[in-house]
Amino acid sequence: MRKKENLWTLDQAAALAALAETYGAPCRTLAQNFLGDAYEAETCFQDACRQVWQAGQGQGDLLSALLRATRRLAWQRAPEGGRPDALIQELDRALPRREAPALPGGEGTAVWAAFFRGMLPESRRLFLRRYFFGDGIGPLAVAARQNEVAVHDQLSRLRQQLVQRLEEAGALPPDGAALFAALEGVEDPWLREAAGVRAQSRRRWLPALIGGGGGVALVAAILLFVPWDTPAAQGMAGEPGVLQDGAYYVYVGSGFALPNQNRTPEGIFRYIPGQGAEELVSCENYDINILADLGWRVNSHGLYFIDSNTGQLYRQDLATGEQTVLFTIPEEDLNPPEVQWEGKDLWNYFVHDQPLEAPIPSAIWLLGVSEDTVTLAYRYPDGSTSDTLVLDSRTGEVRSRTRDLEDRWTSYVGDRAIETVVMPHTEGFTYPGWEDDAETNAYRWTDIRENGVSLLPPGTMEGQSDTAQDFRGGLLVGYCPRETLDENGNYLQYATGYLLLTADGATYDLPGPAQGEERTYHCAAGDWVYYSCRSWTATDTGGRRMTQQLRAQHLDTGEDVLIEDDLWGNQVVTDGTWCYLSDEITTTCCRLDWDGQGRPCGLTVVEKGL
């Protein structure tokens, strides 16, 4: 493409051709996702190019300007009940359910920036590909080399995190449509990242700075913005970790360290209070996919992780650091023969979610790790068939291999196999948007079974919209009344109660949130389950103030106790002795205090900003 400063001197036809040639691919994909028609998508994109050119937006980022213009036009022209409406419903279901009027919408620019800056690149790209670009679940699952259930769960967690951040800042839009529209304010670098376009390289801007005599600017740029010239930040911020025998294992995020962030180097770390942190596995050597926390696990003697590039499962001995390959995807499955793609088939697959009969690289992901076994899911090159493999946790010997059924999937808690079974709705039952759900195979309810017997209370189904995040110490299943509409006629899918299934074979029924409260169960340790609850009180100025408590409930007696009245952070990991609190940017290590009667009663900070 011609230099940006010369584009605006061209005639309209030449300028539009230059824009289309350089930036057409991601913009056309976005328009096609929203409109579902190739001709309408091309017309929309050409009109967006014309708008950007006529507005003379030559000083900003052209790709971002085109993406925003294309998205606005495509949304305006999308058919009723199309992809934008379905995405808006997803966002709307994540908003707080309350009788009081919704908070007034605000721009919340700083909140948006903090939310996306604190995310791992994989999560950020997934969120934007879904809610800015409108990608289908099928293509997203293929791109992430995961199954569709894992992608659904990851998106649900990200929606809840975003809503929590916006509400805490008083910048929550009043409904899903306003939240969908607010995504237009996402910063340019993240739009380019989601579009798969890299920013300008250092080689291009370095001579410009030197040639312009900007010595001071050059030094400032190197110190502030160049990741390869800055020391690596040895921080522990990132995804919630795992406590094992008093040590905290956590995946530390990627990218370079921005202010108040600890994001490098990327890999799996171990932190021991009083001894500091050490890197166990570096992502410079292994491609660890942590989407939906399926890429690594730990038990008392080993750290297990999957290298997606080589298709290998590794075990790292926690005492010696010795690494052993426990499983390897066969070469013919990991690298199937190349296929001569036909444009029509590829187009229908990525745009219309139609099956594509062509081999894709096989993939594995972790389902669970106990002391003696490692359980894997193995997806074959057809992209739909999968097996469950149970391996010896020390030798990798295959103990069993079972073909997975299409209408169910299995989760593992220790040696317990818990099935999620897809069930058809009662004939005649419908809800707003059920046609769209039927197209994506989401028009159904799910039952939870062990040894063929349902674990859910009679008349309930697994809750689809209000699940807990990053739970440790068991499997937490939210449930709600089956086939029920709320007072507004919308499908009620929010959890009204929870089942906690533990590795020792116990099943506990936990309460859902009280009226006007939001509850998140974080983990179970010993005889207690730990959760945070958020509630709102009116202020003198007419607004509302949010309070967030950390509480614990005894699993046998039901006794409920307050641990921390003003909780900081939205992620909690504890083993009953140590407690780690994280807001996804910084992590704090605390010691859990206990009273003389065996109740957790407070937190003592040991180290901040790990």
XYZ file of C-alpha atoms in Angstrom:
610
model
C 0.000 0.000 0.000
C 1.105 3.560 -0.586
C 2.465 5.527 2.336
C -0.283 6.710 4.628
C 0.510 10.377 4.160
C 0.029 10.041 0.378
C -3.256 8.134 0.522
C -5.299 11.263 1.094
C -3.965 12.903 -2.063
C -5.323 10.112 -4.296
C -8.663 10.167 -6.013
C -11.431 8.235 -4.301
C -11.295 5.143 -6.527
C -7.544 4.685 -6.098
C -7.733 5.288 -2.339
C -10.542 2.775 -1.862
C -8.659 0.178 -3.883
C -5.568 0.696 -1.723
C -7.577 0.348 1.486
C -9.367 -2.773 0.283
C -6.148 -4.409 -0.850
C -4.363 -3.855 2.460
C -7.111 -4.228 5.081
C -9.858 -6.159 3.318
C -9.497 -9.596 4.931
C -10.352 -8.886 8.612
C -13.004 -6.300 7.734
C -14.769 -8.580 5.248
C -14.747 -11.401 7.802
C -16.358 -9.128 10.390
C -19.027 -7.961 7.949
C -19.764 -11.529 6.836
C -20.112 -12.673 10.459
C -22.696 -9.965 11.135
C -24.607 -10.086 7.846
C -24.337 -13.714 6.748
C -24.334 -12.748 3.071
C -21.201 -12.328 0.938
C -22.636 -9.640 -1.327
C -24.019 -7.588 1.573
C -20.714 -7.968 3.423
C -18.699 -6.660 0.466
C -21.065 -3.709 0.030
C -20.794 -2.928 3.735
C -16.997 -3.034 3.627
C -16.802 -0.757 0.575
C -19.122 1.759 2.261
C -16.910 1.654 5.374
C -13.824 2.357 3.245
C -15.634 5.303 1.694
C -16.595 6.668 5.116
C -13.051 6.442 6.461
C -11.529 8.020 3.360
C -14.044 10.864 3.250
C -13.557 11.559 6.959
C -9.832 12.011 6.334
C -8.757 9.823 9.267
C -5.152 9.868 8.207
C -3.607 10.537 11.592
C -4.877 7.444 13.366
C -4.645 3.710 12.817
C -6.298 2.922 9.481
C -7.095 -0.706 10.208
C -8.781 0.130 13.513
C -10.780 2.942 11.896
C -11.939 0.595 9.144
C -12.853 -2.155 11.611
C -14.944 0.249 13.686
C -16.693 1.691 10.631
C -17.363 -1.779 9.212
C -18.745 -2.983 12.537
C -21.093 -0.004 12.895
C -22.499 -0.411 9.389
C -22.770 -4.195 9.612
C -24.628 -3.960 12.923
C -27.045 -1.421 11.473
C -27.740 -3.634 8.453
C -27.816 -7.013 10.202
C -31.141 -8.885 9.987
C -33.281 -9.090 13.105
C -32.305 -12.101 15.163
C -28.924 -12.344 13.429
C -25.449 -12.756 14.894
C -25.287 -9.306 16.613
C -28.575 -9.968 18.443
C -27.308 -13.351 19.627
C -24.080 -11.796 20.929
C -26.014 -9.026 22.664
C -28.112 -11.642 24.447
C -24.939 -13.376 25.654
C -23.652 -10.094 27.092
C -27.040 -9.166 28.518
C -27.302 -12.445 30.441
C -24.007 -11.606 32.141
C -25.321 -8.301 33.507
C -26.507 -8.202 37.138
C -30.119 -9.183 37.691
C -31.706 -6.573 39.891
C -35.076 -4.977 40.536
C -33.636 -1.485 40.932
C -32.944 0.605 37.825
C -29.704 -0.234 36.061
C -26.623 1.857 36.629
C -26.293 4.671 34.117
C -23.969 3.762 31.262
C -20.589 5.395 31.168
C -17.667 5.324 28.816
C -15.469 3.662 31.400
C -12.417 4.048 29.154
C -9.943 3.424 31.965
C -11.912 0.381 33.111
C -11.935 -1.109 29.623
C -8.210 -0.462 29.335
C -7.470 -2.110 32.683
C -9.656 -5.108 31.827
C -7.988 -5.843 28.498
C -4.499 -4.944 29.698
C -4.835 -7.426 32.558
C -5.863 -10.297 30.283
C -3.620 -12.874 28.743
C -3.262 -12.348 24.982
C -5.094 -15.604 24.244
C -8.091 -14.574 26.362
C -8.116 -11.031 24.984
C -8.098 -12.259 21.412
C -10.837 -14.822 22.150
C -13.097 -12.179 23.713
C -12.639 -9.700 20.881
C -12.974 -12.300 18.117
C -16.333 -13.255 19.625
C -17.849 -9.914 20.621
C -16.146 -7.436 18.297
C -15.657 -9.569 15.175
C -18.621 -11.908 15.766
C -16.795 -15.200 15.139
C -18.741 -18.423 15.674
C -17.919 -20.846 18.477
C -16.819 -23.538 16.012
C -14.058 -21.497 14.338
C -12.925 -20.169 17.720
C -12.603 -23.708 19.068
C -10.563 -24.782 16.035
C -8.283 -21.742 16.316
C -7.690 -22.460 20.013
C -7.315 -26.209 19.394
C -9.957 -26.849 22.062
C -13.478 -28.248 22.142
C -16.512 -25.970 21.961
C -17.471 -26.570 25.590
C -14.108 -25.206 26.773
C -14.554 -22.105 24.619
C -18.085 -21.552 25.956
C -16.785 -21.788 29.535
C -13.886 -19.405 28.887
C -16.171 -16.805 27.324
C -18.574 -17.095 30.255
C -15.763 -16.393 32.728
C -14.524 -13.418 30.702
C -18.016 -11.905 30.515
C -18.425 -12.150 34.270
C -15.011 -10.601 34.909
C -15.752 -7.681 32.596
C -19.147 -6.966 34.144
C -17.657 -7.072 37.630
C -14.941 -4.566 36.686
C -17.398 -2.177 35.043
C -19.876 -2.334 37.902
C -17.225 -1.743 40.541
C -16.181 1.396 38.637
C -19.768 2.631 38.175
C -19.371 2.446 34.384
C -21.687 -0.479 33.659
C -23.850 0.028 30.551
C -27.572 -0.490 31.217
C -28.035 -3.466 28.871
C -26.307 -5.876 26.538
C -26.783 -3.648 23.506
C -24.961 -0.755 25.189
C -22.194 -3.119 26.291
C -21.900 -4.443 22.732
C -21.699 -0.906 21.382
C -19.104 0.118 23.987
C -16.669 -2.415 22.515
C -16.087 0.064 19.722
C -13.866 1.948 22.178
C -11.312 -0.875 22.439
C -7.807 0.470 21.941
C -6.138 0.161 18.537
C -3.305 -2.246 19.470
C -5.763 -4.840 20.763
C -7.954 -4.581 17.675
C -4.885 -5.166 15.531
C -3.873 -8.073 17.726
C -7.317 -9.683 17.417
C -7.269 -9.077 13.650
C -3.957 -10.912 13.430
C -2.038 -7.821 12.265
C 1.207 -6.916 13.978
C 2.188 -3.368 14.817
C 5.078 -1.738 12.978
C 8.395 -3.363 13.711
C 11.257 -1.621 15.438
C 13.283 -1.578 12.224
C 10.800 0.797 10.607
C 10.402 3.356 13.380
C 13.945 3.324 14.755
C 15.555 5.130 11.756
C 12.714 7.632 11.744
C 13.438 8.620 15.336
C 17.184 8.840 14.715
C 16.756 10.714 11.443
C 14.504 13.236 13.122
C 17.120 14.032 15.743
C 14.893 12.648 18.485
C 17.602 11.312 20.807
C 15.555 11.904 23.932
C 12.496 10.379 22.320
C 14.522 7.367 21.273
C 15.794 6.746 24.805
C 12.290 7.182 26.221
C 10.831 4.816 23.660
C 13.415 2.151 24.446
C 12.909 2.459 28.197
C 9.110 2.544 28.110
C 7.904 0.577 25.141
C 10.481 -1.887 23.834
C 10.035 -5.255 25.554
C 13.299 -6.760 24.324
C 15.342 -3.970 25.910
C 13.703 -3.997 29.343
C 14.507 -6.369 32.218
C 12.057 -9.201 32.669
C 9.648 -8.619 35.551
C 9.764 -11.573 37.935
C 6.105 -11.322 38.930
C 3.471 -13.923 39.747
C 0.463 -12.103 38.309
C -1.604 -14.115 35.868
C -4.129 -16.929 35.980
C -5.233 -18.267 39.379
C -2.813 -20.922 40.591
C -2.816 -24.206 42.478
C -1.691 -24.827 46.056
C 0.131 -28.113 46.527
C 1.945 -29.037 49.748
C 2.330 -25.387 50.761
C 3.740 -24.228 47.385
C 1.813 -22.044 44.947
C 2.002 -23.062 41.268
C 0.781 -20.538 38.716
C 0.956 -19.764 35.020
C 2.486 -16.309 34.623
C 1.114 -14.299 31.722
C 2.755 -13.213 28.505
C 3.813 -9.976 26.844
C 5.905 -7.159 28.257
C 5.389 -5.454 31.586
C 3.231 -2.342 31.527
C 3.002 -0.019 34.552
C 1.775 -1.925 37.627
C 1.975 -5.218 35.729
C 4.169 -8.263 36.080
C 3.788 -10.196 32.871
C 7.186 -11.610 31.919
C 8.749 -14.043 31.529
C 5.968 -16.378 30.440
C 5.739 -19.848 31.915
C 4.795 -21.934 34.964
C 6.237 -20.732 38.276
C 6.407 -22.065 41.831
C 6.298 -19.688 44.793
C 7.111 -20.716 48.369
C 6.447 -18.145 51.124
C 9.743 -16.915 52.531
C 11.753 -18.434 49.678
C 10.466 -16.551 46.629
C 9.557 -17.721 43.144
C 11.270 -19.906 40.578
C 10.406 -20.672 36.988
C 9.758 -24.369 36.368
C 8.714 -24.338 32.699
C 9.409 -21.568 30.196
C 7.157 -20.903 27.221
C 10.270 -20.056 25.248
C 10.805 -23.814 25.090
C 7.237 -25.154 25.178
C 3.938 -23.965 23.699
C 1.557 -24.303 26.641
C -2.058 -23.562 25.786
C -3.819 -22.437 28.969
C -7.238 -21.676 27.481
C -9.859 -22.821 30.011
C -7.005 -24.132 32.197
C -6.574 -27.280 30.119
C -2.844 -27.076 29.526
C -1.251 -28.001 32.888
C -1.906 -29.664 36.239
C 0.045 -30.597 39.385
C -0.075 -33.311 42.054
C 2.191 -34.077 45.010
C 5.029 -35.483 42.908
C 4.745 -34.035 39.414
C 3.938 -31.031 37.240
C 2.128 -31.984 34.024
C 1.940 -29.789 30.933
C 1.209 -30.153 27.227
C 3.359 -28.747 24.424
C 0.844 -27.943 21.670
C 3.512 -27.671 18.973
C 4.851 -31.187 19.439
C 1.665 -32.783 20.793
C 3.456 -34.128 23.855
C 2.452 -34.485 27.512
C 5.353 -33.874 29.912
C 5.811 -34.781 33.550
C 8.328 -32.742 35.543
C 9.423 -34.323 38.814
C 8.876 -31.763 41.592
C 11.854 -33.000 43.600
C 14.515 -33.378 40.898
C 13.173 -31.264 38.031
C 13.673 -34.193 35.631
C 11.269 -34.133 32.681
C 9.689 -37.210 31.126
C 7.471 -37.429 28.025
C 4.402 -39.449 29.056
C 2.448 -39.281 25.788
C 3.027 -38.177 22.196
C 0.463 -37.688 19.425
C 1.365 -39.960 16.483
C 3.006 -38.103 13.608
C 0.230 -39.002 11.156
C -2.368 -37.419 13.478
C -0.355 -34.360 14.507
C 0.630 -33.552 10.909
C -2.044 -35.040 8.608
C -1.524 -34.886 4.816
C -2.070 -31.480 3.278
C -5.440 -30.926 1.664
C -6.118 -28.835 -1.402
C -8.657 -26.446 0.097
C -11.638 -25.489 -1.979
C -12.565 -21.889 -1.333
C -16.256 -22.642 -1.061
C -15.781 -25.295 1.637
C -13.399 -23.110 3.642
C -15.727 -20.112 3.381
C -18.749 -22.082 4.571
C -16.782 -23.513 7.486
C -15.463 -20.275 8.924
C -18.523 -18.141 8.114
C -21.460 -20.509 8.439
C -20.020 -23.075 10.876
C -20.634 -25.849 8.351
C -18.623 -29.083 8.786
C -15.435 -29.251 6.775
C -14.463 -32.741 5.728
C -10.719 -32.324 5.831
C -8.126 -33.456 8.365
C -6.844 -31.015 10.973
C -3.998 -31.527 13.451
C -4.989 -33.802 16.303
C -4.910 -32.305 19.812
C -4.819 -33.396 23.442
C -5.813 -31.567 26.599
C -5.867 -32.439 30.273
C -9.125 -33.471 31.901
C -7.763 -34.250 35.342
C -4.793 -35.395 37.406
C -4.919 -37.554 40.525
C -1.995 -38.980 42.477
C -1.887 -42.118 40.325
C -3.501 -41.161 36.997
C -3.548 -38.492 34.311
C -6.696 -38.208 32.198
C -6.480 -36.790 28.671
C -8.940 -35.930 25.936
C -7.648 -36.936 22.498
C -9.259 -35.242 19.483
C -8.757 -37.030 16.180
C -7.934 -35.277 12.869
C -11.585 -35.298 11.778
C -12.141 -32.550 14.368
C -15.202 -34.173 15.963
C -14.225 -37.656 17.215
C -12.421 -37.867 20.547
C -11.257 -40.434 23.095
C -10.645 -40.309 26.834
C -7.258 -41.713 27.835
C -6.288 -42.622 31.397
C -2.504 -42.841 31.912
C -0.309 -43.848 34.808
C 0.835 -40.542 36.327
C 4.454 -41.683 36.691
C 5.131 -43.937 33.700
C 2.583 -42.815 31.101
C 1.288 -46.361 30.640
C -2.181 -46.270 29.045
C -4.636 -47.808 31.513
C -7.769 -47.267 29.435
C -8.963 -45.642 26.216
C -12.669 -44.918 25.688
C -14.468 -43.419 22.704
C -16.450 -40.332 23.774
C -20.127 -40.100 22.854
C -21.427 -37.126 20.878
C -24.168 -36.221 23.352
C -22.022 -36.172 26.493
C -18.644 -35.280 27.907
C -16.872 -36.296 31.085
C -15.149 -34.365 33.869
C -12.895 -35.998 36.435
C -12.586 -35.319 40.154
C -9.890 -37.595 41.462
C -11.052 -40.999 40.249
C -14.704 -39.918 39.931
C -16.053 -39.693 36.364
C -18.853 -37.115 36.111
C -20.849 -37.044 32.856
C -22.571 -34.005 31.395
C -25.371 -35.417 29.237
C -27.162 -33.404 26.550
C -30.952 -33.724 26.828
C -33.619 -32.508 24.370
C -36.149 -29.917 25.513
C -39.774 -30.842 26.017
C -41.669 -30.513 22.746
C -43.178 -27.048 22.430
C -40.894 -25.321 24.933
C -39.307 -22.197 23.442
C -37.638 -18.999 24.604
C -36.310 -15.839 22.913
C -33.392 -16.752 20.684
C -34.038 -20.511 20.712
C -33.751 -20.658 16.901
C -30.190 -19.292 17.054
C -29.333 -21.761 19.820
C -30.727 -24.586 17.706
C -28.328 -23.661 14.890
C -25.341 -23.906 17.252
C -26.605 -27.059 18.998
C -27.278 -25.077 22.190
C -31.057 -25.605 22.197
C -31.036 -28.282 24.902
C -30.542 -28.744 28.606
C -27.847 -30.774 30.340
C -27.991 -33.348 33.105
C -25.112 -34.274 35.454
C -24.653 -37.997 36.092
C -22.325 -40.351 37.934
C -22.456 -44.072 37.121
C -25.556 -43.354 35.033
C -27.494 -41.741 37.906
C -28.433 -38.045 37.879
C -26.898 -35.972 40.673
C -29.115 -32.907 40.200
C -32.169 -32.209 42.366
C -35.458 -33.283 40.701
C -36.806 -30.769 38.180
C -33.491 -28.963 37.679
C -30.816 -28.757 34.979
C -27.238 -27.588 34.862
C -27.095 -23.786 34.976
C -25.620 -22.343 31.790
C -25.002 -18.694 32.631
C -23.862 -18.219 36.219
C -21.121 -20.739 36.863
C -18.292 -20.263 39.348
C -14.831 -19.354 38.137
C -11.524 -21.191 38.519
C -12.775 -23.537 41.234
C -10.240 -25.614 43.138
C -10.794 -28.578 45.416
C -13.560 -30.363 43.523
C -16.098 -29.944 40.729
C -18.706 -27.237 41.201
C -21.932 -27.571 39.211
C -24.495 -24.779 39.133
C -28.126 -25.830 38.681
C -31.446 -24.045 38.126
C -35.129 -24.950 37.501
C -35.552 -26.829 34.236
C -37.276 -25.145 31.290
C -38.313 -22.034 33.206
C -38.857 -18.442 32.028
C -38.340 -15.395 34.233
C -40.790 -12.537 34.725
C -39.594 -10.923 31.489
C -40.078 -14.066 29.430
C -36.384 -14.868 29.138
C -34.960 -18.335 29.630
C -33.848 -18.712 33.260
C -30.356 -20.248 33.119
C -28.721 -18.607 36.140
C -27.651 -20.954 38.897
C -29.967 -20.956 41.900
C -27.861 -23.538 43.749
C -24.645 -25.524 43.427
C -23.409 -29.074 43.829
C -19.869 -29.575 45.094
C -18.384 -32.932 44.116
C -15.123 -33.768 45.907
C -12.405 -36.290 45.122
C -13.179 -38.362 48.224
C -16.635 -39.224 46.850
C -18.726 -36.678 48.763
C -21.473 -34.535 47.211
C -22.615 -31.316 48.895
C -25.544 -29.055 48.032
C -24.532 -25.389 48.371
C -26.888 -22.392 48.326
C -27.094 -19.899 45.515
C -26.944 -16.112 45.984
C -29.374 -14.334 48.269
C -31.690 -11.606 46.968
C -29.643 -8.631 45.781
C -26.348 -10.520 46.159
C -23.867 -12.088 43.791
C -21.930 -15.093 45.008
C -18.776 -16.737 43.604
C -17.476 -19.993 45.058
C -13.697 -20.086 44.752
C -12.348 -23.277 46.306
C -12.819 -26.002 48.906
C -10.176 -27.023 51.438
C -10.599 -29.284 54.439
C -14.101 -28.995 55.854
C -14.784 -25.540 54.409
C -15.795 -24.031 51.086
C -14.690 -20.433 50.455
C -16.700 -17.874 48.530
C -17.020 -14.144 47.934
C -20.320 -12.288 47.928
C -20.999 -8.869 46.471
C -23.860 -6.642 47.523
C -24.833 -3.014 46.961
C -26.017 -0.302 49.330
C -27.462 3.084 48.454
C -25.312 6.185 48.967
C -26.372 9.696 49.972
C -25.675 10.924 46.431
C -28.217 8.553 44.899
C -25.722 6.007 43.637
C -24.781 2.620 44.959
C -21.679 1.328 46.714
C -20.473 -2.228 46.262
C -19.077 -4.256 49.140
C -17.353 -7.609 48.711
C -16.807 -10.061 51.534
C -14.789 -13.258 51.750
C -16.724 -15.912 53.651
C -16.509 -19.646 54.373
C -19.175 -22.276 54.953
C -18.638 -25.552 56.792
C -19.508 -28.404 54.451
C -21.055 -30.662 57.096
C -22.729 -28.272 59.557
C -23.531 -25.390 57.190
C -22.035 -22.854 59.627
C -21.162 -19.633 57.751
C -18.378 -17.293 58.931
C -16.932 -13.962 57.803
C -13.207 -13.939 56.960
C -12.618 -10.551 55.311
C -15.145 -7.715 55.240
C -13.539 -5.760 52.388
C -11.969 -8.241 49.965
C -9.483 -7.024 47.371
C -9.079 -8.992 44.173
C -11.559 -11.227 42.373
C -9.698 -14.541 42.523
C -9.080 -16.542 45.698
C -6.999 -19.711 46.095
C -6.486 -21.266 49.537
C -5.557 -24.605 51.080
C -6.698 -23.636 54.568
C -3.250 -22.340 55.560
C -2.155 -20.030 52.766
C -4.409 -17.749 50.771
C -3.569 -16.037 47.463
C -5.649 -13.092 46.261
C -5.349 -11.822 42.705
C -6.956 -9.155 40.545
C -5.195 -10.622 37.464
C -2.611 -7.822 37.599
C -1.067 -8.310 41.038
C -1.139 -11.231 43.492
C -0.913 -11.073 47.296
C 0.085 -13.934 49.597
C -1.724 -14.111 52.951
C -1.855 -16.481 55.855
C -5.343 -17.673 56.783
C -6.059 -17.017 60.471
C -8.108 -19.410 62.628
C -9.841 -18.905 65.972
C -9.647 -21.305 68.901
C -12.753 -23.196 67.782
C -11.555 -24.259 64.332
C -13.106 -21.432 62.285
C -11.283 -19.319 59.680
C -11.497 -15.741 60.923
C -9.168 -13.424 58.993
C -6.190 -12.844 56.703
C -2.655 -11.723 57.527
C -0.706 -10.292 54.598
C 2.649 -12.034 54.065
C 3.788 -10.496 50.779
C 2.172 -8.130 48.298
C 2.769 -7.836 44.590
C 4.297 -11.273 44.051
